Short mmCIF file of C-alpha atoms and ligand atoms in Angstrom, two decimals:
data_model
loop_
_atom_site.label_atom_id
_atom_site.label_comp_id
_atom_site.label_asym_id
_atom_site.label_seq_id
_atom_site.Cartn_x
_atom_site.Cartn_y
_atom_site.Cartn_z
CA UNK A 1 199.97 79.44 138.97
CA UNK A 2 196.07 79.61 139.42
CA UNK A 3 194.48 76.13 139.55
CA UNK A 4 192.59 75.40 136.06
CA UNK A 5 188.71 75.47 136.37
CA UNK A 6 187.01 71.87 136.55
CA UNK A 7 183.71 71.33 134.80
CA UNK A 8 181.90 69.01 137.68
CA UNK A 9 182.43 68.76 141.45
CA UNK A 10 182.18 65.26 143.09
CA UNK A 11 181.86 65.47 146.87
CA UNK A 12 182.30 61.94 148.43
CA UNK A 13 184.76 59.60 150.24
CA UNK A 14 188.23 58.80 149.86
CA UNK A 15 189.14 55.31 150.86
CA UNK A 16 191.29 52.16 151.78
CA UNK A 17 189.22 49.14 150.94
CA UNK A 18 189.61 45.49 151.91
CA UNK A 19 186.60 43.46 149.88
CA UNK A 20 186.09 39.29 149.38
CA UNK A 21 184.03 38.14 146.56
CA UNK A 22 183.65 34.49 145.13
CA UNK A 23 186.94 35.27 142.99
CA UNK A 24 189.31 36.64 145.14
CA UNK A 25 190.28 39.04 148.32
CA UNK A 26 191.93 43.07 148.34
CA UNK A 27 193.22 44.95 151.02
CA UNK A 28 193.66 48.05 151.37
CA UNK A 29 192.68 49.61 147.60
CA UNK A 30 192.00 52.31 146.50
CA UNK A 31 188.21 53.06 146.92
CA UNK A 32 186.09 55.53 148.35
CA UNK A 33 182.82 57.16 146.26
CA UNK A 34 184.64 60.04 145.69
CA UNK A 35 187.40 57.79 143.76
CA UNK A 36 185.36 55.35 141.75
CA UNK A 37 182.79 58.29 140.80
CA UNK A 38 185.68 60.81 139.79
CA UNK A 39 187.45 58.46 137.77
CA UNK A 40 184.02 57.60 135.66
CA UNK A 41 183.49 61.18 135.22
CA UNK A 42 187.21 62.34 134.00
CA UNK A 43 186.38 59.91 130.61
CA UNK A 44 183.83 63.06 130.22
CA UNK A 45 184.41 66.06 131.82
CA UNK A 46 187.12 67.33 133.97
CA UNK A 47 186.20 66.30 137.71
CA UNK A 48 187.55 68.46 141.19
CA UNK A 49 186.88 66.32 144.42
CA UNK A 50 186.36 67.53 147.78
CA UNK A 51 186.61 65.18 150.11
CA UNK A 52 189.35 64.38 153.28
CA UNK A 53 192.03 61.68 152.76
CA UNK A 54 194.44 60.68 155.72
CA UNK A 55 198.30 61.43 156.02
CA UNK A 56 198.45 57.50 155.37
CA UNK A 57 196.88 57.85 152.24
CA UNK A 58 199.60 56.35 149.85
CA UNK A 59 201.26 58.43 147.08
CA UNK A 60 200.28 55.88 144.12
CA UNK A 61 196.58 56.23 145.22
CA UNK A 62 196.52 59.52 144.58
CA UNK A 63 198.97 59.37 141.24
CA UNK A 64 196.26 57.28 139.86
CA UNK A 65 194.03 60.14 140.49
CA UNK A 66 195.91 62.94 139.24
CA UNK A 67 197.16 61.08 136.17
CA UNK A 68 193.33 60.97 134.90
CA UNK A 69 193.21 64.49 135.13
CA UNK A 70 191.16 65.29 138.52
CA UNK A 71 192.06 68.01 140.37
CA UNK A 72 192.46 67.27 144.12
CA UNK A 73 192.56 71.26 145.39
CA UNK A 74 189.36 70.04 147.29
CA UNK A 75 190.71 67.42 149.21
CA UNK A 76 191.77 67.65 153.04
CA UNK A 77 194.71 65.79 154.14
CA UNK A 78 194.35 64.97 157.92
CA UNK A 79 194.20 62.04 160.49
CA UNK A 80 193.50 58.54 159.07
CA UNK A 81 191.86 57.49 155.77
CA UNK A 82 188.26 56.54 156.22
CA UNK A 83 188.33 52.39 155.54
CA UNK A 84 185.79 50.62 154.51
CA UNK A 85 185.55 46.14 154.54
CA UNK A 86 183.00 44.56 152.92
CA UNK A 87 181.84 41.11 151.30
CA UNK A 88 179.87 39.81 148.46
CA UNK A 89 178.38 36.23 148.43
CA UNK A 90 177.11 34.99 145.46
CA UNK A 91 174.40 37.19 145.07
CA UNK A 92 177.06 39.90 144.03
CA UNK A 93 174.48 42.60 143.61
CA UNK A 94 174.89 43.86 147.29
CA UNK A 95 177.63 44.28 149.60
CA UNK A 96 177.66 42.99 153.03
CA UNK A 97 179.43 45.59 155.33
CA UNK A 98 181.71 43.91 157.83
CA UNK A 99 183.28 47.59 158.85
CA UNK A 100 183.01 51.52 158.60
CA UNK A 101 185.88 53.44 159.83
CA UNK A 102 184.99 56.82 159.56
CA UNK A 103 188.00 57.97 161.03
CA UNK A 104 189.09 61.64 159.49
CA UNK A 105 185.16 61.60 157.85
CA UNK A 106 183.79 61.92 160.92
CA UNK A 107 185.48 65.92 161.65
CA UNK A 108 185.58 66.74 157.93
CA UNK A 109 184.47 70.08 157.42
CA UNK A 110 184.35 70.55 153.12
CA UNK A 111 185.97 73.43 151.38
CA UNK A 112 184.98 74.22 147.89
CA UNK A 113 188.08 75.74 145.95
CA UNK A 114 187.76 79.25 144.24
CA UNK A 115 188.77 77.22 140.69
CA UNK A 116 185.52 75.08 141.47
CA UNK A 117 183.09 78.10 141.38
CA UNK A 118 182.34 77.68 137.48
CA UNK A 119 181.33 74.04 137.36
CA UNK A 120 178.25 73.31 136.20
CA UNK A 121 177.30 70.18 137.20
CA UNK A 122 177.44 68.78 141.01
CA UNK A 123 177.82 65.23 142.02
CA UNK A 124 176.75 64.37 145.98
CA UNK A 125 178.80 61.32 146.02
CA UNK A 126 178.03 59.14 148.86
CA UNK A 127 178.79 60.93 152.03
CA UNK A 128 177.44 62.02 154.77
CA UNK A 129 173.97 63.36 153.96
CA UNK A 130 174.78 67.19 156.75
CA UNK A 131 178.13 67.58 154.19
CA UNK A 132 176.21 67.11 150.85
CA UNK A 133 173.57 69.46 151.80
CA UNK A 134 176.60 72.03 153.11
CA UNK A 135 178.56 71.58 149.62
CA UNK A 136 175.14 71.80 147.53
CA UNK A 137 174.55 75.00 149.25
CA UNK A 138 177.84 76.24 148.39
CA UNK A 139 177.31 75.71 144.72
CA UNK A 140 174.02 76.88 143.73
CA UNK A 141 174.71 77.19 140.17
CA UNK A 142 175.16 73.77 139.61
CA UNK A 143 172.79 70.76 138.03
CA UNK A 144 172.81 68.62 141.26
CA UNK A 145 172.79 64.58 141.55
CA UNK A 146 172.90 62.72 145.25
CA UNK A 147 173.67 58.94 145.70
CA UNK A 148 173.05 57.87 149.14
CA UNK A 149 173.05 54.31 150.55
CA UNK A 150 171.69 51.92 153.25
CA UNK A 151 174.32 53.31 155.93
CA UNK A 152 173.39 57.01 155.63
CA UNK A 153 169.75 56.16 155.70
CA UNK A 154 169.36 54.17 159.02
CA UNK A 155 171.99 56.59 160.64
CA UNK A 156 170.87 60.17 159.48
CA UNK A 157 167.46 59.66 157.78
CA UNK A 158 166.09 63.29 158.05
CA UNK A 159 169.04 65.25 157.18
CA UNK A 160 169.56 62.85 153.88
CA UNK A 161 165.34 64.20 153.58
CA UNK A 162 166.57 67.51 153.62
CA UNK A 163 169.78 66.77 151.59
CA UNK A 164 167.53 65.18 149.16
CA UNK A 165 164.91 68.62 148.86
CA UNK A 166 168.15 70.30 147.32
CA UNK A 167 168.71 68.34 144.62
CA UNK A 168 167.87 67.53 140.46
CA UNK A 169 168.58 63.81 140.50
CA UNK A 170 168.54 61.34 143.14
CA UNK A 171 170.27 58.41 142.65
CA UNK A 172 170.21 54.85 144.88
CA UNK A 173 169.78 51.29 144.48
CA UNK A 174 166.52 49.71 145.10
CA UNK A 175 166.95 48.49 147.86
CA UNK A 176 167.78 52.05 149.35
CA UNK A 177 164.79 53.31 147.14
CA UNK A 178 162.14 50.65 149.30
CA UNK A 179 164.01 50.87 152.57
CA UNK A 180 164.05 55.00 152.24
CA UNK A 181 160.36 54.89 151.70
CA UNK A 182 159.33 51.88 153.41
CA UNK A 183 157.67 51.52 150.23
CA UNK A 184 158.31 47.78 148.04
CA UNK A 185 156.82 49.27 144.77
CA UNK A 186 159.23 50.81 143.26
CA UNK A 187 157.21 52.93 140.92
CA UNK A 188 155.15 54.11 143.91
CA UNK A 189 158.71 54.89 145.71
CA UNK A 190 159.83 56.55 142.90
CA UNK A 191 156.69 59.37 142.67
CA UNK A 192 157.19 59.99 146.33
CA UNK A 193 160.75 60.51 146.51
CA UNK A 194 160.16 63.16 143.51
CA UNK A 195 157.78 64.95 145.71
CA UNK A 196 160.57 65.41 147.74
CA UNK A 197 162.30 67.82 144.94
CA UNK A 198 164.28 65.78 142.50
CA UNK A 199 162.98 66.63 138.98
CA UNK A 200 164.56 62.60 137.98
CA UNK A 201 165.21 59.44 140.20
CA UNK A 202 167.20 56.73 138.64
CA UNK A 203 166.90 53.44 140.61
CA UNK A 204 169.75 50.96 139.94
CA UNK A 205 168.87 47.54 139.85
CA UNK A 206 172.15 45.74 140.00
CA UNK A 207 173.49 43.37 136.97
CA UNK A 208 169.60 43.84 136.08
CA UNK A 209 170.14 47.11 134.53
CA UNK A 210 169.06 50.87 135.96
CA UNK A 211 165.13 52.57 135.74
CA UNK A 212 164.86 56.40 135.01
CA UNK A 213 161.76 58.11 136.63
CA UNK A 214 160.98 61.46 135.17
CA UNK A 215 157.67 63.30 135.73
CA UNK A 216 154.84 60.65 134.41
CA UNK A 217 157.62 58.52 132.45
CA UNK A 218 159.93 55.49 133.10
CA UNK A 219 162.75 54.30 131.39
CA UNK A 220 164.31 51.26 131.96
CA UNK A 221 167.75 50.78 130.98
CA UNK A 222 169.29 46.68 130.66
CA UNK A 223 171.44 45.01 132.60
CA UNK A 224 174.96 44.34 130.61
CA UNK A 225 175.34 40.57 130.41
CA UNK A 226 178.57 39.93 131.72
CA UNK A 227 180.94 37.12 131.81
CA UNK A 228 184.17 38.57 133.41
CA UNK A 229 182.30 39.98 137.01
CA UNK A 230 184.81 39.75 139.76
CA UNK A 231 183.86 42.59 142.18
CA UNK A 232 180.73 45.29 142.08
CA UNK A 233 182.46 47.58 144.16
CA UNK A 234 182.29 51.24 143.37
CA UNK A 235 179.29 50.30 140.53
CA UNK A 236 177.35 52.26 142.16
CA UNK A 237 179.56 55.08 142.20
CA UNK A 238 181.29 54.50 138.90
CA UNK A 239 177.00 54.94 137.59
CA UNK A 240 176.82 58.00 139.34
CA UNK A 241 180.14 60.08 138.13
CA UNK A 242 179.67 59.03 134.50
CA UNK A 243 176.14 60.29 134.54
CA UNK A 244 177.42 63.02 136.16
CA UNK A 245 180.41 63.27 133.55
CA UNK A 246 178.43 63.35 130.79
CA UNK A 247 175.47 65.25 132.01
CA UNK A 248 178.77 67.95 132.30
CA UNK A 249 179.35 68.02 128.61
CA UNK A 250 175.58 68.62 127.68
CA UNK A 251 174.01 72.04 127.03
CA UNK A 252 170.35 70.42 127.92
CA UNK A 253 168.85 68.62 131.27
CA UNK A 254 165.20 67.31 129.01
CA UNK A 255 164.91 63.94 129.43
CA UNK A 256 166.60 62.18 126.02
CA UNK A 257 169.82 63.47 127.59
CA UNK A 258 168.90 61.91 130.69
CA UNK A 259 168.58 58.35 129.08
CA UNK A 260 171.63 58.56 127.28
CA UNK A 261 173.58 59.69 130.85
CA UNK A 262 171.90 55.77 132.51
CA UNK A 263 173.38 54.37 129.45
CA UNK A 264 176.97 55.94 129.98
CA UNK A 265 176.31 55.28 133.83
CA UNK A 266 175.47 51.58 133.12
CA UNK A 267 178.29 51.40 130.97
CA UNK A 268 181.01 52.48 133.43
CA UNK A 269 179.45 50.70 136.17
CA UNK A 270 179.53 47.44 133.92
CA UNK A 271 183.41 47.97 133.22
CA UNK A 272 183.68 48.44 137.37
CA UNK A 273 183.12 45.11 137.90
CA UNK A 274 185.69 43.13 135.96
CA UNK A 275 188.24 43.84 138.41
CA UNK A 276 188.54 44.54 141.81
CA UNK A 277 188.88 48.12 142.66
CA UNK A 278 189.78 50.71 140.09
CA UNK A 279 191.89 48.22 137.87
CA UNK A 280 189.51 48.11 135.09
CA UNK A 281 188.18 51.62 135.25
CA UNK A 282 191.45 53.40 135.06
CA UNK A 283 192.56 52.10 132.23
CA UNK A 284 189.83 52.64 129.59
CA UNK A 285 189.75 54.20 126.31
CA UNK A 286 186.80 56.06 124.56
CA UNK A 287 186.50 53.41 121.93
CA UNK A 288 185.66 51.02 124.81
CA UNK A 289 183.28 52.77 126.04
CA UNK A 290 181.32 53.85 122.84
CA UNK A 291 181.91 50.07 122.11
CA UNK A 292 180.13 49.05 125.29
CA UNK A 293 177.15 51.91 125.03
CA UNK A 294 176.27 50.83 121.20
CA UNK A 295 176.43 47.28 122.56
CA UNK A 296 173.26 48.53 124.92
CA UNK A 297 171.44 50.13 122.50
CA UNK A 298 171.35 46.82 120.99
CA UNK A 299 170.32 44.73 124.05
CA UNK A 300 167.00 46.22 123.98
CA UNK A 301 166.21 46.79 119.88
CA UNK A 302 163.40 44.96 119.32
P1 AMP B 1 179.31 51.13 145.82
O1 AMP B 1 179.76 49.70 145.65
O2 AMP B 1 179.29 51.89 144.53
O3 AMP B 1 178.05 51.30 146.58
O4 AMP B 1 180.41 51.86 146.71
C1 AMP B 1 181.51 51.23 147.28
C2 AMP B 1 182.46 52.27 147.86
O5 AMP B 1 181.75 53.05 148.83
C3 AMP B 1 183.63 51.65 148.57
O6 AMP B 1 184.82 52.01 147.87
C4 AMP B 1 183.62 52.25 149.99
O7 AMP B 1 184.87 52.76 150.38
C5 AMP B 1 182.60 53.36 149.90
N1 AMP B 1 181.76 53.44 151.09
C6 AMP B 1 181.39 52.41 151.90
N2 AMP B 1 180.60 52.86 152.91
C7 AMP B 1 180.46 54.19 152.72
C8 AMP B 1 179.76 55.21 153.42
N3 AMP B 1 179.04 54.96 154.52
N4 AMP B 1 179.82 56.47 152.93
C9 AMP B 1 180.53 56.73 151.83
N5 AMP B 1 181.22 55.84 151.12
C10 AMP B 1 181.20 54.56 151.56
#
């Protein structure tokens, strides 16, 4: 039987985690950008991942997957799953990276499958920046978004440059945002990296919320005041596949639909971090998340 058709691609990692934060310690979760974003996006949109996952990738992992609907025709089963440790103090809005094991990432060579031709929305899922330029190429008809982060831009800065030309939305954290541009302001950072190509940069500022740069306009979306915070891993990426998601289920790209994606992205990433891993993001229902995005829209009513 022909695959079905999938509405968005996300292109990222799959991967075996082991995080600390102030309330608590995981080893060996489920985690990866491709995972986090793909689950964000299937509340949406139907996602298909490409991406390479080891032989010891376990069975459950990629039942939780499956069971939300992704399709995983893209994804390469060889060598050992890319791992990834990393630590949060009490500053919880970044990571410190303890250890990158590329392992099978570092001879991945993408394949997009036929049953991914038709999507019509792209998401560049933190990866390296040579493969997200190879997959964008592959799918020109697609609305394209690229997350990046601190790793791929000390280690391949150019080719992310030239990943970056490609695409309709870049999206990174601002820390990325001054480190990419050796640039502190971030409204000045945001202009030039839109020189670059990207018609929209959204900057995400952590539990302070996310800003939306558009040609002449900013939007600046809150931070969700949250209680139950336990790990920000995959926030990022949970942001960046329900933009994507929704972005999927809209006929328009003008910038009111824009907004409303941060605000969907906020949400998810806000429900990433009240439990470590994917435990809170898997298990959603829509009336949590319209719950949570109304909720948003009255944090900033004034
Ligand atoms: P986030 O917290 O959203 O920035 O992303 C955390 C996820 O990114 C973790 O699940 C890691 O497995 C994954 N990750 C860590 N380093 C990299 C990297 N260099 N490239 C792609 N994904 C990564």
């Amino acid at each position: 039987m022909p695959n079905q058709s999938v509405d968005l691609v996300v292109a990222g990692t799959i991967g075996l985690d082991d995080v600390t934060t102030p309330f608590g310690a995981v080893t060996a979760t489920l985690g990866g950008s491709a995972s986090y974003a793909a689950i964000a996006a299937s509340y949406f949109a139907r996602p298909g991942v490409v991406s390479i996952a080891g032989t010891d990738w376990p069975s459950e992992q990629r039942r939780e997957l499956t069971e939300r609907g992704i399709d995983l025709a893209g994804v390469t089963v060889s060598g050992q799953t890319f791992r990834w440790q990393g630590v949060y103090e009490f500053d919880m809005n970044e990571a410190t990276t303890l250890r990158t094991e590329l392992n099978a990432l570092a001879d991945f060579a993408p394949t997009v499958p036929s049953n991914y031709r038709e999507a019509t929305v792209l998401l560049l899922a933190n990866l390296d920046p040579s493969l997200q330029a190879l997959v964008a190429r592959a799918l020109p008809q697609t609305f394209k978004i690229l997350d990046t982060m601190n790793f791929w831009i000390s280690s391949q800065r150019a080719a992310l440059i030239e990943a970056i030309r490609l695409v309709d939305v870049l999206v990174l954290n601002e820390a990325e945002a001054r480190q990419l541009c050796d640039e502190v302001n971030l409204v000045k950072a945001a202009r030039e990296l839109r020189s670059l190509g990207p018609t929209y940069v959204m900057i995400k500022q952590g539990e302070h919320g996310a800003l939306l740069f558009g040609h002449e306009t900013c939007f600046t979306a809150p931070g969700y005041p949250l209680e139950a915070l336990k790990d920000p891993t995959g926030a990022g990426d949970s942001f960046a596949g329900a933009v994507a998601g929704f972005l999927a289920t809209q006929p328009g790209r003008d910038e009111p639909t824009l907004r409303r994606a941060v605000i969907y992205g906020s949400t998810l990433a806000s429900f990433c971090t009240e439990a470590f891993s994917v435990e809170r993001t898997i298990h959603l229902t829509e009336a949590d998340i319209e719950e949570r995005y109304d909720a948003f829209k009255t944090l900033s009513q004034f």
